[in-house]
Amino acid sequence: MAEYDQFLPAITAFVSNRCPRLIMLNAVKSVVRKFCDDSNIWVHDCPEFEITAQDERKFKLEIPYQSTICKLWTIHGREALHDTHQLYREQPYYHLNHSSEIVFEESKLHCLPKKINVVVSLSPTQDSLTCPDFIFQRYHDAIVSAAIVHLQLMPSQEWNDPSMIQPHEQRYQQYLAQAIRDREDGFMMARQTRRVVPYYM
């Protein structure tokens, strides 16, 4: 996991050196959470589990420490996401509760597959000071740009500079759009390619 401190040198170049480290860290923390919520880029395959009793309705999902679920994609694993180009389809017979438990409708328990492969998207919790390495490596500039906007919008502060907000906001939106494309391409990892056998006349 990458520490939020690693983003600070790039941010300091655009804001006053008098901006306290804690304020910059809080900006990075807010931005990373927003980036994960907006892009759903942190895709996580929960450990597979089995339905062992027909009267079970709640199952605790295993997710990394100091993370929270921001989107539930499917209970059928990544391959199910390739049935159509529509990556998310509403499934009314299950939902997540506040305890990261997946809850099934009692009337649908008999229809559930024996093995459940839950795919979710995660976001860091408010008390986390780290994010996945791939976010730092691939989307470093997006986080930096959004953090700069966050800091430069603070009124009555020495580092407040509204004239610099637009280019950084545009840059963030470009990276966000790229992250969404990357996420959709990532779902393709589980799709099996099939060789087309040629037929000759």
Tab-separated table of C-alpha atoms in Angstrom, residues 4-17 19 24-25 27-28 31 140 143-149 151-152:
chain	number	residue	atom	x	y	z
A	4	TYR	CA	-0.506	9.456	1.432
A	5	ASP	CA	2.716	11.217	2.386
A	6	GLN	CA	4.095	10.135	-0.993
A	7	PHE	CA	1.720	12.546	-2.761
A	8	LEU	CA	2.800	15.609	-0.765
A	9	PRO	CA	5.998	16.636	-2.636
A	10	ALA	CA	4.068	17.077	-5.894
A	11	ILE	CA	1.296	19.041	-4.143
A	12	THR	CA	3.710	21.362	-2.324
A	13	ALA	CA	5.030	22.598	-5.672
A	14	PHE	CA	1.623	24.200	-6.372
A	15	VAL	CA	0.666	25.502	-2.908
A	16	SER	CA	2.453	27.633	-0.373
A	17	ASN	CA	5.088	25.975	1.804
A	19	CYS	CA	0.256	25.001	4.071
A	24	MET	CA	-2.498	18.536	2.781
A	25	LEU	CA	-2.875	14.992	4.123
A	27	ALA	CA	-6.970	16.873	1.240
A	28	VAL	CA	-5.294	13.765	-0.186
A	31	VAL	CA	-9.555	13.086	-2.822
A	140	HIS	CA	-0.802	9.880	-9.057
A	143	ILE	CA	-4.913	12.685	-7.005
A	144	VAL	CA	-2.414	15.554	-7.014
A	145	SER	CA	-4.577	17.722	-9.308
A	146	ALA	CA	-7.740	17.148	-7.272
A	147	ALA	CA	-5.901	17.812	-3.998
A	148	ILE	CA	-4.573	21.098	-5.400
A	149	VAL	CA	-8.131	22.129	-6.344
A	151	LEU	CA	-6.604	23.288	-1.205
A	152	GLN	CA	-6.846	26.277	-3.551
